[in-house]
Coordinates of C-alpha atoms and ligand atoms in Angstrom, one line a residue:
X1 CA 2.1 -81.9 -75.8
X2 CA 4.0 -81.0 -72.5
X3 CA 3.1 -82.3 -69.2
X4 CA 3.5 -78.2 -67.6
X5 CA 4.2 -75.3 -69.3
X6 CA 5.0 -72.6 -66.6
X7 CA 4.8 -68.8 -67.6
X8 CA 7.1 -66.6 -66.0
X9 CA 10.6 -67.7 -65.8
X10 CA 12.3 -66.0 -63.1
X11 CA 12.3 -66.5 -59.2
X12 CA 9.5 -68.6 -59.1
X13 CA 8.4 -70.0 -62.7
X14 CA 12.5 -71.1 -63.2
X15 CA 12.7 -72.7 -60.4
X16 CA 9.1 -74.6 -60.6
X17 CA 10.3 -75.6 -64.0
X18 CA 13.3 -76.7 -62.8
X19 CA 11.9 -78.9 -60.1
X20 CA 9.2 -80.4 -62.4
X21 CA 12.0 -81.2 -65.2
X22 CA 14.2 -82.8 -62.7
X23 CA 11.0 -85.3 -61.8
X24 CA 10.8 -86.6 -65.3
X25 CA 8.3 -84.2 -66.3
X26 CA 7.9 -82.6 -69.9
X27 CA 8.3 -78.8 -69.2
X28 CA 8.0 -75.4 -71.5
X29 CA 8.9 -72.4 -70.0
X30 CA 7.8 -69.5 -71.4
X31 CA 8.5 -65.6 -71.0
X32 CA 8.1 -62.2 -73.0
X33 CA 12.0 -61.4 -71.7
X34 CA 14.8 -62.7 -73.2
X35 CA 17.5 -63.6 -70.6
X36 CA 19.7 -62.3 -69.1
X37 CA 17.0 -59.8 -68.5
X38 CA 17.5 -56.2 -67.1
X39 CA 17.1 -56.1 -63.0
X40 CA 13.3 -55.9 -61.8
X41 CA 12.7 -52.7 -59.8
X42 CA 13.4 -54.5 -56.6
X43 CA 15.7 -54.7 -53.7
X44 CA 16.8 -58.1 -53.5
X45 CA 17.2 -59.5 -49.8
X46 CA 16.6 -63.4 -49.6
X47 CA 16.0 -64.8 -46.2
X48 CA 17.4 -68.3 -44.4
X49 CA 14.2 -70.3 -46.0
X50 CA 14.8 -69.3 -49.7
X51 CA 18.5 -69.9 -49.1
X52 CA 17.6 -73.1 -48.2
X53 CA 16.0 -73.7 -51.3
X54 CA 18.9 -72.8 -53.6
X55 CA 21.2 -74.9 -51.1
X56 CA 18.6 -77.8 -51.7
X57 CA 18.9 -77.3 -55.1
X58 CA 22.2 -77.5 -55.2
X59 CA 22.3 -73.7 -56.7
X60 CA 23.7 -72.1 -53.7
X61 CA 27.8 -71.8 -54.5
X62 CA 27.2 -70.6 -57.9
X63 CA 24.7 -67.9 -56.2
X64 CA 27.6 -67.4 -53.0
X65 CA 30.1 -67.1 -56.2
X66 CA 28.5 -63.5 -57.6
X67 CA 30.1 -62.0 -54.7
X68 CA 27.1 -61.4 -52.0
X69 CA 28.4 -61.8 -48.4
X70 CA 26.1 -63.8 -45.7
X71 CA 23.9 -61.6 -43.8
X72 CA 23.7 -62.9 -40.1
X73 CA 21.9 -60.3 -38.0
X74 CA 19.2 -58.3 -38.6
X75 CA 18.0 -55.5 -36.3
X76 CA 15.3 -53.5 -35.5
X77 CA 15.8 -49.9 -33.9
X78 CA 12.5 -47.8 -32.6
X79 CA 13.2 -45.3 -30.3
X80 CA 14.8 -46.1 -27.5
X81 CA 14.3 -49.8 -28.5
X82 CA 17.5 -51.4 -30.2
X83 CA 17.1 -54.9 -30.9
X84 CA 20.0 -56.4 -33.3
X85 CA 20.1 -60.5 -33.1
X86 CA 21.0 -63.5 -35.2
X87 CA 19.4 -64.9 -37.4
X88 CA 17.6 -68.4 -36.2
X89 CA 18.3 -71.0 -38.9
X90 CA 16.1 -72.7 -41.6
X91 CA 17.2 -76.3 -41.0
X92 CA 21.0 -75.8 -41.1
X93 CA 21.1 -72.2 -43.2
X94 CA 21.4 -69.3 -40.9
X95 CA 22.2 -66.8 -43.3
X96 CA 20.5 -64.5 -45.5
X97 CA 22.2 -63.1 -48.9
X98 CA 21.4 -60.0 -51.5
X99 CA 22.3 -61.6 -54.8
X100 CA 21.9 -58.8 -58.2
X101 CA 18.8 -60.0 -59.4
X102 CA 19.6 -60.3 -62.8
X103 CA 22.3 -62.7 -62.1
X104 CA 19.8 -64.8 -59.9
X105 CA 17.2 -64.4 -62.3
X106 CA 19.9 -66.0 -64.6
X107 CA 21.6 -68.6 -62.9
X108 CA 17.5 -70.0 -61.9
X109 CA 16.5 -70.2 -65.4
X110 CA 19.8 -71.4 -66.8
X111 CA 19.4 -74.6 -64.1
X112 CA 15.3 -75.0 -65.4
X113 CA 17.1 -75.7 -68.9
X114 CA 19.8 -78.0 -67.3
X115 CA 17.2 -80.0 -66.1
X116 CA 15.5 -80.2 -69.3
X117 CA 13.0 -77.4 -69.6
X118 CA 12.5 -76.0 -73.1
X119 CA 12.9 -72.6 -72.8
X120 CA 10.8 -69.6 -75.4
X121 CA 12.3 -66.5 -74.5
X122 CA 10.6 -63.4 -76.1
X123 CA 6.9 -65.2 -76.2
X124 CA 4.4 -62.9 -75.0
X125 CA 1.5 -65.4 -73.8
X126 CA -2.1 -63.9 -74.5
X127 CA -4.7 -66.1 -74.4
X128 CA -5.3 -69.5 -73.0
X129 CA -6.4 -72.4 -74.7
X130 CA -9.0 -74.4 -73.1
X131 CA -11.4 -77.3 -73.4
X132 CA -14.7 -77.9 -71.0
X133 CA -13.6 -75.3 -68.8
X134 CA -10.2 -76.5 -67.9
X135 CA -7.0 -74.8 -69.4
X136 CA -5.2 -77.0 -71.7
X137 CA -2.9 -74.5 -73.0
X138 CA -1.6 -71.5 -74.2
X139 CA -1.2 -68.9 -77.2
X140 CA 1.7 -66.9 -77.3
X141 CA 2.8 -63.9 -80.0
X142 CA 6.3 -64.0 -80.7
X143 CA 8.9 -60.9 -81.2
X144 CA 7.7 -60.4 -85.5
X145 CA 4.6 -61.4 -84.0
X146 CA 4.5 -64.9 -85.2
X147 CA 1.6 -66.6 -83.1
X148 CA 2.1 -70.3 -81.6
X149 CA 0.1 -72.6 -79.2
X150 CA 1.4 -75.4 -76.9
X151 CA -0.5 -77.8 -75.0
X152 CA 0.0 -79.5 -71.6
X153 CA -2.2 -81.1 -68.9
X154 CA -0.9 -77.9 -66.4
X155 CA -0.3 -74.2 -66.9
X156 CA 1.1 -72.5 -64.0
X157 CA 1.2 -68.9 -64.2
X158 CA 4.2 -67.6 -62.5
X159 CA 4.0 -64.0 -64.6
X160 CA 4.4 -61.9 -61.6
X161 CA 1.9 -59.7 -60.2
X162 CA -0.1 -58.4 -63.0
X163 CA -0.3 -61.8 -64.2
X164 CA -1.7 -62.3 -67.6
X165 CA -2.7 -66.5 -66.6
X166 CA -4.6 -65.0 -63.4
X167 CA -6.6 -62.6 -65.5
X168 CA -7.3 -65.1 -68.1
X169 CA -8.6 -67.7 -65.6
X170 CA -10.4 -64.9 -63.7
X171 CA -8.7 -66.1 -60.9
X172 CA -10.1 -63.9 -57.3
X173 CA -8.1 -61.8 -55.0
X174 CA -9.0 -62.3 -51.3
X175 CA -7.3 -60.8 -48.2
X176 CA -6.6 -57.6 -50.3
X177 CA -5.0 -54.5 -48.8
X178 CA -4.0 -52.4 -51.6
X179 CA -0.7 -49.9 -51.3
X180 CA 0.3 -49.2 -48.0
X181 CA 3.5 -47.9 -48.1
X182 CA 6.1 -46.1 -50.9
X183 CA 9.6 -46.5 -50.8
X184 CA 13.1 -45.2 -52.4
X185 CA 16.3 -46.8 -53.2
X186 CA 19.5 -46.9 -54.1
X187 CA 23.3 -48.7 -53.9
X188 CA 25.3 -47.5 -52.1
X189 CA 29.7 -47.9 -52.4
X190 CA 32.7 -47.7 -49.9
X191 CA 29.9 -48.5 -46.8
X192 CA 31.2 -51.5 -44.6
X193 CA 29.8 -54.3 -45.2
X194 CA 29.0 -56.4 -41.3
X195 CA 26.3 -58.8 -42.4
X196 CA 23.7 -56.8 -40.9
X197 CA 20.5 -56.0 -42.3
X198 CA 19.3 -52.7 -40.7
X199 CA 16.3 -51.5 -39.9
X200 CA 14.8 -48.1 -38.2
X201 CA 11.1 -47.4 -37.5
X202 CA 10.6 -43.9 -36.3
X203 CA 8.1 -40.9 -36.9
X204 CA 6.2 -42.8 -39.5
X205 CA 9.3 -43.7 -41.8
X206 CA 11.0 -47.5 -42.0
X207 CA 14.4 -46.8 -42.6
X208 CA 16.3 -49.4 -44.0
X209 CA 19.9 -50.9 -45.2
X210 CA 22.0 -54.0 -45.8
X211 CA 25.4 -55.3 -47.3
X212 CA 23.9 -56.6 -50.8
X213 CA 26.4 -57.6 -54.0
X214 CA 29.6 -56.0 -55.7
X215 CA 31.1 -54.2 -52.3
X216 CA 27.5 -51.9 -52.3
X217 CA 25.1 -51.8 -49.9
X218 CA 21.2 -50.7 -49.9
X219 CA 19.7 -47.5 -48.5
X220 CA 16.1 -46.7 -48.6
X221 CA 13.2 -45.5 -46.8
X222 CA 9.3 -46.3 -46.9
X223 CA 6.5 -43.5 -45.8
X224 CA 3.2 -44.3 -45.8
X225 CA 1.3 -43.5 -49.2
X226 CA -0.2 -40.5 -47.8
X227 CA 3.5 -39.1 -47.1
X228 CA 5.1 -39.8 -49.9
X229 CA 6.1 -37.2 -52.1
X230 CA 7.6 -37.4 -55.7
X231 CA 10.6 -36.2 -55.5
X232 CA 13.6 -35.4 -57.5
X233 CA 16.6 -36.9 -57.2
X234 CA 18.6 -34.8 -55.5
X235 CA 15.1 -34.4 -53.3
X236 CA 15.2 -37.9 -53.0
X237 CA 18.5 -38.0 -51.1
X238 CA 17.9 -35.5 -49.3
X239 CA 14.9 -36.6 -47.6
X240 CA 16.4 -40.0 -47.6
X241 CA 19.4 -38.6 -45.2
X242 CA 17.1 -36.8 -43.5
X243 CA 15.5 -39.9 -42.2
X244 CA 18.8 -41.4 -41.1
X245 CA 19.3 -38.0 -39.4
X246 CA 16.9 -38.9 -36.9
X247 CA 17.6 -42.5 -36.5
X248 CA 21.2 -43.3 -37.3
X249 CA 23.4 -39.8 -37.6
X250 CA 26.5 -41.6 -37.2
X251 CA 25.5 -43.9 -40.6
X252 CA 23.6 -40.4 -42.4
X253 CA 27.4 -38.7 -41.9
X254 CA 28.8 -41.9 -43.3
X255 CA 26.2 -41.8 -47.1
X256 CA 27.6 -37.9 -46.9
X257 CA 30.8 -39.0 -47.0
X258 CA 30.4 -41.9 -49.3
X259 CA 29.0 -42.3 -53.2
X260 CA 25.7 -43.5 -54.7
X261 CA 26.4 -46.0 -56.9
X262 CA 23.3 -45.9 -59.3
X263 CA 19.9 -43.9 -59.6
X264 CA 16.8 -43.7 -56.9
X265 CA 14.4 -46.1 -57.7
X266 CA 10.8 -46.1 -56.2
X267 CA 8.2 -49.2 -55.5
X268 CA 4.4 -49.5 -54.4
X269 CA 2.9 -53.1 -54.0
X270 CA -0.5 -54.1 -53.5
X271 CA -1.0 -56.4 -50.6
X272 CA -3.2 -59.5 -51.9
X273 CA -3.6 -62.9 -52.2
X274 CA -5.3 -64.9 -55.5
X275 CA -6.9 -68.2 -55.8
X276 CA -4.0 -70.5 -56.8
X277 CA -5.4 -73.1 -58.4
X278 CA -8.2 -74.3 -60.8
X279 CA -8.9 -77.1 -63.2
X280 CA -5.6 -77.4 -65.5
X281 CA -4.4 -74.1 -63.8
X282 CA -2.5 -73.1 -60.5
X283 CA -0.7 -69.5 -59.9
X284 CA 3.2 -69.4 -58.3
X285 CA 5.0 -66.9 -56.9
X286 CA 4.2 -62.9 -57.0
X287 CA 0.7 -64.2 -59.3
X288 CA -0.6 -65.7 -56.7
X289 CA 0.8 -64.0 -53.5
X290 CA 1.9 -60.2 -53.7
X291 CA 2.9 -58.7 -50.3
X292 CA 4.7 -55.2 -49.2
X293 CA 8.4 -55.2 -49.6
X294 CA 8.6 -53.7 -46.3
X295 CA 9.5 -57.3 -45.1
X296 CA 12.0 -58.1 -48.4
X297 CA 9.7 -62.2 -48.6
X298 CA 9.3 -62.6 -52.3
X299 CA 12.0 -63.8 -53.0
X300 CA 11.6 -66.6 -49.9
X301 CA 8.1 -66.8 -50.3
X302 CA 8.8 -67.5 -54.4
X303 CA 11.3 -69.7 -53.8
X304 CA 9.5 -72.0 -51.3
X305 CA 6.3 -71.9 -53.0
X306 CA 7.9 -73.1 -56.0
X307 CA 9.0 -75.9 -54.1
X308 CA 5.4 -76.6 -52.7
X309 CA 3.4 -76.1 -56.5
X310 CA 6.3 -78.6 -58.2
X311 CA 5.6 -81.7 -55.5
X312 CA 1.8 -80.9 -55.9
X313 CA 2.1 -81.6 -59.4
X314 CA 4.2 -84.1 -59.5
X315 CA 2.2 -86.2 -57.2
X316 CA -0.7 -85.7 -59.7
X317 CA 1.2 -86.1 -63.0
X318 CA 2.4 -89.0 -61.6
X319 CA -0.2 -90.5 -60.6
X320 CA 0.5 -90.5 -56.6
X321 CA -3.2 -88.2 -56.3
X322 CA -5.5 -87.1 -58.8
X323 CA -4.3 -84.3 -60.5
X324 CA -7.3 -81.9 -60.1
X325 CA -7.8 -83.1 -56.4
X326 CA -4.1 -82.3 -55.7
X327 CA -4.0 -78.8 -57.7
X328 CA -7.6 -78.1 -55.2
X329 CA -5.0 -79.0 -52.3
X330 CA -2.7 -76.8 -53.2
X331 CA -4.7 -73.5 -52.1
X332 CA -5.0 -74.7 -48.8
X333 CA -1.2 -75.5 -48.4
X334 CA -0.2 -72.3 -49.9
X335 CA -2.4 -70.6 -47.6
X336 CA -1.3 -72.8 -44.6
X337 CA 2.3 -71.8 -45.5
X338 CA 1.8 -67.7 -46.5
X339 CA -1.1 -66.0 -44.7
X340 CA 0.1 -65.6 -41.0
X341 CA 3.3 -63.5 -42.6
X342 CA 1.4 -61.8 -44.8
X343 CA -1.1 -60.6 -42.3
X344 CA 2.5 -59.5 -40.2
X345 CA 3.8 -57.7 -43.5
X346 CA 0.2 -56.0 -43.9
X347 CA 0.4 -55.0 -40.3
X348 CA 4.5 -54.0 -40.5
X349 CA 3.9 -52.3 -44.0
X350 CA 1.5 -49.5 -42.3
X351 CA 5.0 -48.1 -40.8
X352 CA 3.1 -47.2 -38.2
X353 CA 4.8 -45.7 -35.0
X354 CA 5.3 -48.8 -32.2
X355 CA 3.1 -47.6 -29.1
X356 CA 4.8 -47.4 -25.7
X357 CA 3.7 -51.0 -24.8
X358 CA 5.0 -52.3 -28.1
X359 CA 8.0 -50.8 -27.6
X360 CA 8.6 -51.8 -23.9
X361 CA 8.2 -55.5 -25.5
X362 CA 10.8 -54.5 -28.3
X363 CA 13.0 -53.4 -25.6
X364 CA 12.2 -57.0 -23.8
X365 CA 13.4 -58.6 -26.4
X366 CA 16.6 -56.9 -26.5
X367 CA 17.2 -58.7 -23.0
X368 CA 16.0 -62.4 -24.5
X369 CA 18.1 -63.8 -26.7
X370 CA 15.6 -66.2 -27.7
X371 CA 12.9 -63.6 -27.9
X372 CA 15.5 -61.5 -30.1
X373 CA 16.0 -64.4 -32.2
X374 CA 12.5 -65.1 -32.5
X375 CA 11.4 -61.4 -33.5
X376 CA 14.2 -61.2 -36.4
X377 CA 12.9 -64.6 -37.3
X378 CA 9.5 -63.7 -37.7
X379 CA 10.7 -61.3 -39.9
X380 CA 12.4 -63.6 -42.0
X381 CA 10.1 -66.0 -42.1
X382 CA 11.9 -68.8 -40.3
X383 CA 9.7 -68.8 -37.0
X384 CA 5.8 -68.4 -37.5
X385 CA 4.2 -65.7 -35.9
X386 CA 1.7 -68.5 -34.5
X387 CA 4.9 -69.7 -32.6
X388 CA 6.5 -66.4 -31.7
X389 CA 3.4 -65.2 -30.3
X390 CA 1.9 -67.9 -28.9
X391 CA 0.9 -68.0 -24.9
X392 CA 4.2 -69.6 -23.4
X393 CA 6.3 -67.5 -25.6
X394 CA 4.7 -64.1 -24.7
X395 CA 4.5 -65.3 -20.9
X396 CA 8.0 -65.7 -20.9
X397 CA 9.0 -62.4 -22.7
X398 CA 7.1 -60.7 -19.9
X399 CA 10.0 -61.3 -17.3
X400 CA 12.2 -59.4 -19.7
X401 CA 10.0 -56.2 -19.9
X402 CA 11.7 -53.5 -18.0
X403 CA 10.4 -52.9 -14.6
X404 CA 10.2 -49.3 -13.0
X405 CA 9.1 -46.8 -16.2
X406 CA 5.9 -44.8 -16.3
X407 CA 5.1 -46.3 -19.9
X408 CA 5.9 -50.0 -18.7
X409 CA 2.4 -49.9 -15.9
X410 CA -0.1 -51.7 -18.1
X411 CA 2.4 -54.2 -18.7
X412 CA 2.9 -54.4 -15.3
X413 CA 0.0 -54.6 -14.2
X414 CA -0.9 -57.1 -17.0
X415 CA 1.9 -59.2 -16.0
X416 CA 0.6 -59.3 -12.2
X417 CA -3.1 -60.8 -13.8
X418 CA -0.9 -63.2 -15.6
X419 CA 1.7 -64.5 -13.1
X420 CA 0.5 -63.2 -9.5
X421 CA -2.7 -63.8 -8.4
X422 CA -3.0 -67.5 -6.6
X423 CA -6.2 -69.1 -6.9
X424 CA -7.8 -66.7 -9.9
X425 CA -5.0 -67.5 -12.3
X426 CA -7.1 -69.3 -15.2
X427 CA -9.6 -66.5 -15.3
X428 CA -6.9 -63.5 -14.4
X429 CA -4.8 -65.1 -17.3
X430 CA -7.4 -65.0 -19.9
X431 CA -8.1 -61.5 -19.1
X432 CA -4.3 -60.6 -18.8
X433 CA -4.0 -62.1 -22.4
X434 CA -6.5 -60.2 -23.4
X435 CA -4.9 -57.1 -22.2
X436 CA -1.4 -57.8 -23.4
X437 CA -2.9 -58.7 -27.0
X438 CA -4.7 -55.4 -27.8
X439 CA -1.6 -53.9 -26.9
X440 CA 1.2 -55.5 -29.4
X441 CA -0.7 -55.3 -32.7
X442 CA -2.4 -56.9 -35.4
X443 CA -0.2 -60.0 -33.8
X444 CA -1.9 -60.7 -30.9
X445 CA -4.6 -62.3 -32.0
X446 CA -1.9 -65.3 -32.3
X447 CA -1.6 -64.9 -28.5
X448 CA -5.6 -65.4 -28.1
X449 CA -5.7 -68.1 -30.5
X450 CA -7.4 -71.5 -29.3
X451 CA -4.1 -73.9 -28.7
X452 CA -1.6 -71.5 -28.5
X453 CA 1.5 -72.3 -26.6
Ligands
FAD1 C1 10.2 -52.3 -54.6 C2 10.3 -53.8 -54.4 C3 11.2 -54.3 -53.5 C4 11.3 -55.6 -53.3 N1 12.2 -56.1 -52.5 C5 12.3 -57.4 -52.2 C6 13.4 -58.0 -51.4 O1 14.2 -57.2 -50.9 N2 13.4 -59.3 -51.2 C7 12.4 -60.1 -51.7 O2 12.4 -61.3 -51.4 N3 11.5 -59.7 -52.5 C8 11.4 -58.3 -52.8 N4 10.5 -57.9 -53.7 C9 9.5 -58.8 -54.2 C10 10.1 -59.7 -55.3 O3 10.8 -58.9 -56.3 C11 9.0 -60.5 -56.0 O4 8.3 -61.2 -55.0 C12 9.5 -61.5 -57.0 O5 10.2 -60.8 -58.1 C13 8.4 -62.3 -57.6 O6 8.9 -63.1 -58.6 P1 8.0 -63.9 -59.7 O7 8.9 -64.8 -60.4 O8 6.8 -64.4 -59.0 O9 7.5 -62.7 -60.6 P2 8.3 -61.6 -61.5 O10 9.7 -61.4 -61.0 O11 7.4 -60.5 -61.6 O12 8.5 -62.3 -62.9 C14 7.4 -62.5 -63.8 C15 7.9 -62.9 -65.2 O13 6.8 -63.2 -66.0 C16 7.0 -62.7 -67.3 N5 5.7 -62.4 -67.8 C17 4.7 -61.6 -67.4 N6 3.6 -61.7 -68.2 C18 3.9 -62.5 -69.2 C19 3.2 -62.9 -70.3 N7 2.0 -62.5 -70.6 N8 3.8 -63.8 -71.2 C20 5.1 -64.2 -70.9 N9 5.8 -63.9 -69.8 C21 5.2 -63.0 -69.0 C22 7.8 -61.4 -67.0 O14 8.5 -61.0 -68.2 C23 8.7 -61.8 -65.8 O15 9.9 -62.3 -66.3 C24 10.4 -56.5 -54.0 C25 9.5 -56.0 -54.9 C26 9.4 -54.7 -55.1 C27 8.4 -54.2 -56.1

């Protein structure tokens, strides 16, 4: 009898394993792969608040060791909007890093059996064992298709999106988008690597690159699904210059000048969330959250949850909180931590073209540090879009908006509701909010929000 047996055994099952093992806790970790496993199909960008994790985790120099340079800055380029700024810390970590996935996937699952996780490699779990309607268990087939069971008071499916443990426990989806974007990538050689994650939203493509592992450096572009066209891969290069072309020639001369350093790949992820949690049950990582890649969170959002599921269970296994009231919990807190940035990603992933307003804000930002900050932050998932767009921060941003272009009036003129009329200004404000917020996105109902700033 274990205390947890966690399915799944890379970026989030490892590290919940881990986590639980190093509490005292009796853990099996189980996954069809055998290790080291073969890269997913995934780019592999980890912002400040998963770095954080492995550096609380003491996991971060062997990860800094596989040869992936800090990325400081990331930018955001629209049109005539050029906004490039550095990165706001997680606590004291103000970097992000591109580690090979394989190797991470490695080095998390090696440190689950440090801490005392028994590891099956190469068990394919199919059906759950349960008793009263609580899962006590699981059934696995092995590789000659030798079946086994284990027991524990927890099973925590961390078996990616398709997971097996959701489907078993019939656990719902909710906030569900469904594909919104495609995307192609590659590695790239011989392109210098600054610490700068790049990104270009233009004509209904997101362009994007960054400095990853090994000297190489990442080069892709999403269309919308409607756009996207299977291509070749010669095709596929093509098109993929042709994008930089418009947004970054000087960097689309560079990729002609320079090699490609392995084959195209291509991605689609539904946008949904699951039901985390049930009696004996709770979901971690990509089984319980799945977002567009557009914003590069797994990873993060893997990590930290990881970090969230182990001290819920904990506390119940050890008796700190019922167990079943505490695994109830957990869908709240996962929620409290995830949805705001996944409504952002759902929003970011449409690659929609930024209106003129939107943009005259971008270009805003480009003047306020702070704002600049904040916006690449957002992205990363170290400032909340509840903070970044809250009233006092998009009050301020509005003395930053550039004064005197045709496309900049309704801001103008919002701004004059919201900072110059004496006497009318609670009123004048609301409207002006209201203005501003149906002009900067899906956002801006964080702007409107009872309580904000
Ligand atoms: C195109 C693309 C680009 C991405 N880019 C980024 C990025 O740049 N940055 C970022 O942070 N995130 C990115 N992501 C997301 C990131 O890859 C995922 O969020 C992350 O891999 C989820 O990790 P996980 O451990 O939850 O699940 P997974 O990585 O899917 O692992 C699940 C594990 O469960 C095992 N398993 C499944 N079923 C069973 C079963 N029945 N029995 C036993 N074992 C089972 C599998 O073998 C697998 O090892 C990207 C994703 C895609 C598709």
């Amino acid at each position: 009898m274990y205390d947890v047996i966690v399915v799944g055994a890379r970026v989030s099952g490892s590290p919940t394993a881990m986590l639980l093992a190093r509490a005292g806790h009796r853990i099996l970790l189980v996954d069809r792969a055998t290790f080291p496993s073969a890269k997913p199909p995934a780019t592999n960008l980890i912002h400040p608040p998963g770095v954080l994790r492995l550096k609380r985790w003491g996991l971060l120099d062997e990860v800094l060791a596989t040869g992936c340079p800090p990325i400081t800055h990331y930018g955001l380029e629209s049109g005539p909007a050029r906004l490039m700024a550095p990165l706001p810390p997680a606590e004291d970590v103000a970097f992000a890093l591109s580690p090979e996935r394989e190797t991470l996937d490695e080095i998390l699952v090696r440190a689950a059996g440090k801490a005392g996780a028994e590891l099956w490699e190469g068990a394919d779990v199919h059906r759950l064992l349960t008793d009263d309607g609580a899962v006590t268990g699981i059934e696995v087939r092995g590789r000659g298709g030798d079946a086994l069971v284990a027991r524990a008071r927890v099973v925590v499916g961390a078996d990616g999106s398709n997971s097996k443990v959701a489907r078993l426990v019939d656990a719902a989806k909710y906030r569900a988008r469904g594909v919104l974007n495609k995307s192609s990538w590659t590695y790239w050689s011989d392109l210098p690597h600054d610490g700068k994650v790049r990104t270009y939203r233009h004509r209904h493509r997101h362009a994007f690159t960054w400095p990853t592992h090994d000297g190489l450096t990442i080069v892709g572009v999403a269309w919308p699904t409607a756009d996207f066209a299977v291509r070749d891969p010669d095709a596929t290069e093509r098109a993929v210059v042709e994008v930089f072309d418009d947004v970054d020639p000087d960097f689309a001369q560079r990729l002609r000048e320079t090699k490609r350093a392995d084959r195209w790949m291509t991605g689609a992820v539904p946008n949904f969330l699951r039901a985390p949690a049930g009696q004996g049950w709770a979901l971690v990582g990509d089984a319980g959250y799945t977002r567009d890649p557009i914003t590069a969170a797994g990873i993060m959002e893997s990590l930290r949850s990881a970090e969230l599921l182990a001290e819920v269970i904990d506390d119940g296994l050890s008796g700190r909180r019922d167990l079943t009231e505490a695994l109830a919990g957990y869908g709240q807190r996962r929620d409290d931590l995830v949805t705001a940035h996944y409504e952002y990603t759902c929003d970011y992933a449409t690659v929609a073209d930024h209106s003129a307003e939107e943009l005259e804000f971008i270009q805003a930002m480009t003047r306020s540090p702070v704002h600049a900050a904040g916006m690449v932050g957002v992205f990363a998932g170290s400032v909340t879009p509840q903070q970044f767009y809250s009233r006092a921060s998009i009050h301020d941003l509005l003395d930053y908006v550039p004064r005197g272009r045709d496309a900049a009036w309704r801001v103008r003129f919002v701004r004059w509701l919201v900072k110059g009329v004496p006497g009318r200004l609670g009123p004048a404000r609301r409207l002006g909010d209201r203005l501003i917020a149906g002009h900067i996105g899906a956002m801006g109902k964080y702007l409107l929000a009872p309580g904000s700033g």
